[in-house]
mmCIF file of C-alpha atoms in Angstrom:
data_model
loop_
_atom_site.group_PDB
_atom_site.id
_atom_site.type_symbol
_atom_site.label_atom_id
_atom_site.label_comp_id
_atom_site.label_asym_id
_atom_site.label_seq_id
_atom_site.Cartn_x
_atom_site.Cartn_y
_atom_site.Cartn_z
ATOM 1 C CA MET A 1 30.368 -6.172 -5.935
ATOM 2 C CA GLN A 2 27.934 -8.571 -7.582
ATOM 3 C CA ARG A 3 24.434 -8.871 -5.952
ATOM 4 C CA PRO A 4 21.063 -10.530 -7.116
ATOM 5 C CA LEU A 5 18.435 -8.158 -7.922
ATOM 6 C CA PHE A 6 14.614 -8.383 -7.038
ATOM 7 C CA PRO A 7 12.535 -6.190 -9.496
ATOM 8 C CA LEU A 8 9.344 -5.044 -7.939
ATOM 9 C CA ASN A 9 6.420 -2.806 -8.503
ATOM 10 C CA ALA A 10 7.266 -1.376 -5.222
ATOM 11 C CA LEU A 11 9.787 1.335 -4.203
ATOM 12 C CA LEU A 12 12.071 0.559 -1.189
ATOM 13 C CA CYS A 13 14.099 3.577 0.187
ATOM 14 C CA PRO A 14 16.831 3.296 3.009
ATOM 15 C CA GLY A 15 15.059 2.770 6.324
ATOM 16 C CA GLY A 16 11.751 1.542 4.698
ATOM 17 C CA ARG A 17 10.270 -1.974 4.815
ATOM 18 C CA VAL A 18 8.220 -3.905 2.076
ATOM 19 C CA PRO A 19 6.438 -7.143 2.581
ATOM 20 C CA LEU A 20 7.223 -10.086 -0.063
ATOM 21 C CA ARG A 21 5.731 -13.104 -0.980
ATOM 22 C CA VAL A 22 8.202 -15.326 -2.099
ATOM 23 C CA PHE A 23 7.233 -18.528 -4.119
ATOM 24 C CA GLU A 24 9.525 -18.923 -7.229
ATOM 25 C CA THR A 25 12.517 -21.059 -6.929
ATOM 26 C CA ARG A 26 14.983 -18.371 -8.233
ATOM 27 C CA TYR A 27 13.922 -15.862 -5.335
ATOM 28 C CA LEU A 28 13.385 -18.589 -2.727
ATOM 29 C CA ASP A 29 17.043 -19.600 -3.291
ATOM 30 C CA MET A 30 18.021 -15.878 -3.336
ATOM 31 C CA VAL A 31 16.518 -15.169 0.062
ATOM 32 C CA ARG A 32 18.096 -18.508 1.647
ATOM 33 C CA ASP A 33 21.424 -17.509 0.144
ATOM 34 C CA SER A 34 21.080 -13.902 1.642
ATOM 35 C CA LEU A 35 20.156 -15.219 5.167
ATOM 36 C CA ARG A 36 23.004 -18.009 5.065
ATOM 37 C CA ASN A 37 25.816 -15.531 3.724
ATOM 38 C CA ASP A 38 24.361 -12.410 5.787
ATOM 39 C CA GLU A 39 24.326 -10.558 2.389
ATOM 40 C CA GLY A 40 21.521 -8.588 0.953
ATOM 41 C CA PHE A 41 19.956 -8.274 -2.540
ATOM 42 C CA VAL A 42 18.961 -5.169 -4.353
ATOM 43 C CA VAL A 43 15.255 -4.275 -4.653
ATOM 44 C CA VAL A 44 14.910 -2.011 -7.863
ATOM 45 C CA LEU A 45 11.807 -0.769 -9.335
ATOM 46 C CA LEU A 46 10.091 -1.988 -12.441
ATOM 47 C CA LYS A 47 9.936 0.347 -15.571
ATOM 48 C CA GLU A 48 8.182 -2.263 -17.395
ATOM 49 C CA GLY A 49 6.877 -6.001 -17.296
ATOM 50 C CA GLU A 50 5.623 -8.137 -14.423
ATOM 51 C CA GLU A 51 7.313 -9.044 -11.259
ATOM 52 C CA ALA A 52 7.189 -12.656 -11.749
ATOM 53 C CA SER A 53 8.112 -12.571 -15.626
ATOM 54 C CA TRP A 54 11.134 -14.283 -16.754
ATOM 55 C CA SER A 55 11.679 -11.739 -19.680
ATOM 56 C CA ASP A 56 10.298 -8.695 -20.712
ATOM 57 C CA GLN A 57 11.390 -6.717 -17.593
ATOM 58 C CA ALA A 58 13.034 -3.373 -17.545
ATOM 59 C CA PHE A 59 13.887 -1.628 -14.398
ATOM 60 C CA TYR A 60 15.738 1.522 -13.156
ATOM 61 C CA SER A 61 19.551 1.576 -12.720
ATOM 62 C CA THR A 62 19.289 2.566 -8.986
ATOM 63 C CA GLY A 63 17.933 0.381 -6.240
ATOM 64 C CA THR A 64 18.281 -0.097 -2.516
ATOM 65 C CA LEU A 65 20.312 -2.986 -0.864
ATOM 66 C CA ALA A 66 17.786 -5.007 1.317
ATOM 67 C CA THR A 67 18.145 -7.297 4.311
ATOM 68 C CA VAL A 68 15.498 -9.835 5.584
ATOM 69 C CA VAL A 69 14.244 -8.828 8.936
ATOM 70 C CA ASP A 70 11.412 -11.169 9.274
ATOM 71 C CA PHE A 71 10.289 -14.443 7.615
ATOM 72 C CA ASP A 72 7.451 -16.980 7.963
ATOM 73 C CA GLN A 73 6.647 -19.939 5.636
ATOM 74 C CA SER A 74 3.088 -20.833 4.999
ATOM 75 C CA ASP A 75 1.741 -24.452 4.682
ATOM 76 C CA ASP A 76 1.511 -24.049 0.795
ATOM 77 C CA GLY A 77 5.179 -23.396 0.722
ATOM 78 C CA VAL A 78 5.121 -19.481 0.095
ATOM 79 C CA LEU A 79 7.855 -17.661 2.102
ATOM 80 C CA HIS A 80 6.662 -14.266 3.551
ATOM 81 C CA ILE A 81 9.489 -11.889 4.365
ATOM 82 C CA ILE A 82 9.811 -8.544 5.474
ATOM 83 C CA ALA A 83 12.849 -6.675 3.609
ATOM 84 C CA GLU A 84 14.357 -3.515 5.106
ATOM 85 C CA GLY A 85 16.166 -1.062 2.956
ATOM 86 C CA GLN A 86 19.850 -0.113 3.785
ATOM 87 C CA ASN A 87 21.561 2.095 1.339
ATOM 88 C CA ARG A 88 21.059 3.036 -2.298
ATOM 89 C CA PHE A 89 23.122 1.365 -4.987
ATOM 90 C CA ALA A 90 23.866 2.197 -8.563
ATOM 91 C CA ILE A 91 23.059 -1.041 -10.804
ATOM 92 C CA ALA A 92 25.472 -1.751 -13.631
ATOM 93 C CA GLU A 93 25.675 -4.760 -16.246
ATOM 94 C CA PRO A 94 22.463 -6.526 -15.226
ATOM 95 C CA ALA A 95 22.263 -10.200 -16.504
ATOM 96 C CA GLN A 96 20.057 -13.227 -15.982
ATOM 97 C CA THR A 97 21.216 -16.518 -14.540
ATOM 98 C CA ASP A 98 20.195 -19.883 -16.007
ATOM 99 C CA ASN A 99 17.294 -19.933 -13.533
ATOM 100 C CA GLY A 100 16.015 -16.587 -14.425
ATOM 101 C CA LEU A 101 17.499 -14.558 -11.552
ATOM 102 C CA TRP A 102 18.754 -11.113 -12.227
ATOM 103 C CA GLU A 103 22.358 -10.199 -10.983
ATOM 104 C CA ALA A 104 24.376 -7.062 -11.324
ATOM 105 C CA LEU A 105 27.501 -5.199 -10.539
ATOM 106 C CA VAL A 106 26.336 -2.791 -7.752
ATOM 107 C CA THR A 107 28.160 0.210 -6.172
ATOM 108 C CA GLU A 108 26.959 1.974 -3.098
ATOM 109 C CA ILE A 109 25.767 5.847 -3.691
ATOM 110 C CA GLU A 110 27.708 7.654 -0.963
ATOM 111 C CA ASP A 111 25.701 10.348 0.905
ATOM 112 C CA THR A 112 27.725 13.473 1.004
ATOM 113 C CA GLN A 113 27.398 16.647 2.998
ATOM 114 C CA GLU A 114 25.322 18.262 0.166
ATOM 115 C CA THR A 115 23.135 15.317 -0.115
ATOM 116 C CA GLU A 116 21.268 12.816 2.304
ATOM 117 C CA GLN A 117 22.238 14.260 5.596
ATOM 118 C CA PHE A 118 19.461 14.758 8.404
ATOM 119 C CA ALA A 119 17.704 18.099 7.616
ATOM 120 C CA ALA A 120 14.763 19.163 10.148
ATOM 121 C CA VAL A 121 11.282 19.457 8.504
ATOM 122 C CA PRO A 122 10.754 22.983 7.750
ATOM 123 C CA GLU A 123 7.243 24.437 8.933
ATOM 124 C CA GLN A 124 5.954 24.746 5.410
ATOM 125 C CA PHE A 125 6.059 20.950 4.969
ATOM 126 C CA GLU A 126 4.759 19.851 8.641
ATOM 127 C CA ASP A 127 1.561 18.821 6.935
ATOM 128 C CA LEU A 128 3.461 16.195 5.138
ATOM 129 C CA ALA A 129 4.383 14.471 8.444
ATOM 130 C CA SER A 130 0.291 14.488 9.132
ATOM 131 C CA VAL A 131 -0.056 12.585 5.613
ATOM 132 C CA LEU A 132 2.418 10.106 6.557
ATOM 133 C CA LYS A 133 1.071 9.479 9.987
ATOM 134 C CA ALA A 134 -2.334 8.821 8.278
ATOM 135 C CA LEU A 135 -0.922 6.421 5.677
ATOM 136 C CA VAL A 136 0.994 4.381 8.461
ATOM 137 C CA GLN A 137 -2.373 3.584 10.178
ATOM 138 C CA HIS A 138 -3.245 1.318 7.347
ATOM 139 C CA PRO A 139 -3.222 -2.472 8.611
ATOM 140 C CA MET A 140 -0.728 -3.720 6.198
ATOM 141 C CA ILE A 141 1.647 -0.753 7.100
ATOM 142 C CA VAL A 142 1.139 -1.321 10.851
ATOM 143 C CA ASP A 143 2.439 -4.821 10.422
ATOM 144 C CA LEU A 144 5.797 -3.667 8.872
ATOM 145 C CA ASN A 145 6.772 -2.005 12.539
ATOM 146 C CA LEU A 146 8.291 0.956 10.861
ATOM 147 C CA SER A 147 10.425 3.239 12.947
ATOM 148 C CA ILE A 148 9.931 6.796 11.543
ATOM 149 C CA ASP A 149 11.353 10.110 12.768
ATOM 150 C CA TYR A 150 8.778 12.479 11.392
ATOM 151 C CA ALA A 151 11.135 15.348 11.878
ATOM 152 C CA ASP A 152 13.789 13.978 9.639
ATOM 153 C CA SER A 153 13.245 15.312 6.128
ATOM 154 C CA ARG A 154 14.955 12.333 4.622
ATOM 155 C CA GLN A 155 12.730 9.935 6.407
ATOM 156 C CA LEU A 156 9.670 11.815 5.714
ATOM 157 C CA GLY A 157 10.173 12.091 2.013
ATOM 158 C CA TRP A 158 11.392 8.288 1.686
ATOM 159 C CA ARG A 159 8.336 7.067 3.421
ATOM 160 C CA LEU A 160 5.903 9.328 1.364
ATOM 161 C CA ALA A 161 7.771 8.370 -1.996
ATOM 162 C CA GLU A 162 7.377 4.471 -1.090
ATOM 163 C CA LEU A 163 3.581 4.817 0.031
ATOM 164 C CA LEU A 164 1.751 7.413 -1.797
ATOM 165 C CA PRO A 165 -0.147 6.128 -4.925
ATOM 166 C CA LEU A 166 2.218 7.507 -7.547
ATOM 167 C CA GLU A 167 3.368 6.082 -10.980
ATOM 168 C CA ASN A 168 6.539 4.271 -10.678
ATOM 169 C CA ALA A 169 8.461 6.910 -12.822
ATOM 170 C CA GLU A 170 7.495 9.513 -10.279
ATOM 171 C CA LYS A 171 8.410 7.258 -7.316
ATOM 172 C CA GLN A 172 11.947 6.635 -8.899
ATOM 173 C CA TYR A 173 12.318 10.283 -9.666
ATOM 174 C CA LEU A 174 11.841 11.257 -5.913
ATOM 175 C CA PHE A 175 13.910 8.249 -4.842
ATOM 176 C CA GLU A 176 16.825 9.482 -6.896
ATOM 177 C CA LEU A 177 16.902 13.102 -5.637
ATOM 178 C CA GLU A 178 19.515 13.905 -3.421
ATOM 179 C CA ASP A 179 18.296 17.008 -1.633
ATOM 180 C CA PRO A 180 15.780 15.757 1.087
ATOM 181 C CA LEU A 181 14.076 19.275 1.324
ATOM 182 C CA PHE A 182 13.637 19.549 -2.702
ATOM 183 C CA ARG A 183 12.160 15.919 -2.476
ATOM 184 C CA LEU A 184 9.448 17.314 0.098
ATOM 185 C CA GLU A 185 8.811 20.172 -2.083
ATOM 186 C CA LYS A 186 8.233 18.015 -5.322
ATOM 187 C CA ILE A 187 5.838 15.552 -2.872
ATOM 188 C CA SER A 188 3.880 18.606 -1.860
ATOM 189 C CA ASP A 189 3.527 19.574 -5.445
ATOM 190 C CA GLN A 190 2.349 15.921 -6.274
ATOM 191 C CA LEU A 191 -0.194 16.004 -3.421
ATOM 192 C CA ASN A 192 -1.378 19.455 -4.454
ATOM 193 C CA ARG A 193 -2.119 18.066 -8.024
ATOM 194 C CA LEU A 194 -3.781 14.998 -6.655
ATOM 195 C CA ALA A 195 -6.091 17.139 -4.598
ATOM 196 C CA VAL A 196 -7.256 19.078 -7.685
#
């Protein structure tokens, strides 16, 4: 199916939320159409370029279908929305429309028994839950009203990948991993390196 893309310098995983300030016509139209047609758009992490750029953007080939769960418009016309991640999608044949909006063919990445299924957080990674609990106390994160099951390895790994101060390439690597326990292992390794 064809879907609009929203390239960002922020990672959005399934079940996560991201606040967005929307002021460009191309994205205002995208959000309006998304709400009107009850269809999402795909948030994709930037490799290179700026979020507001009309060109010189390079982004990854896997993103997350997002839907608008809250919105408000300020007096200056800026639309403030909260987008929630649904499922991961592979992105193919991206192209820009006349107004600068990226669109692409997207295909849902199905979770299989071997991949993103519920897995309890092993004892060796319980400290990561404490890290996440500290991160979500930040006022900007509190406002997102995240619902987190700290005993679910998938949710723990995805939220940490979104919120930790990692390079975009590292975030995308964690996002694309299909084993939630391996993702936690890699996040633990990253935190150990940051602590040195």
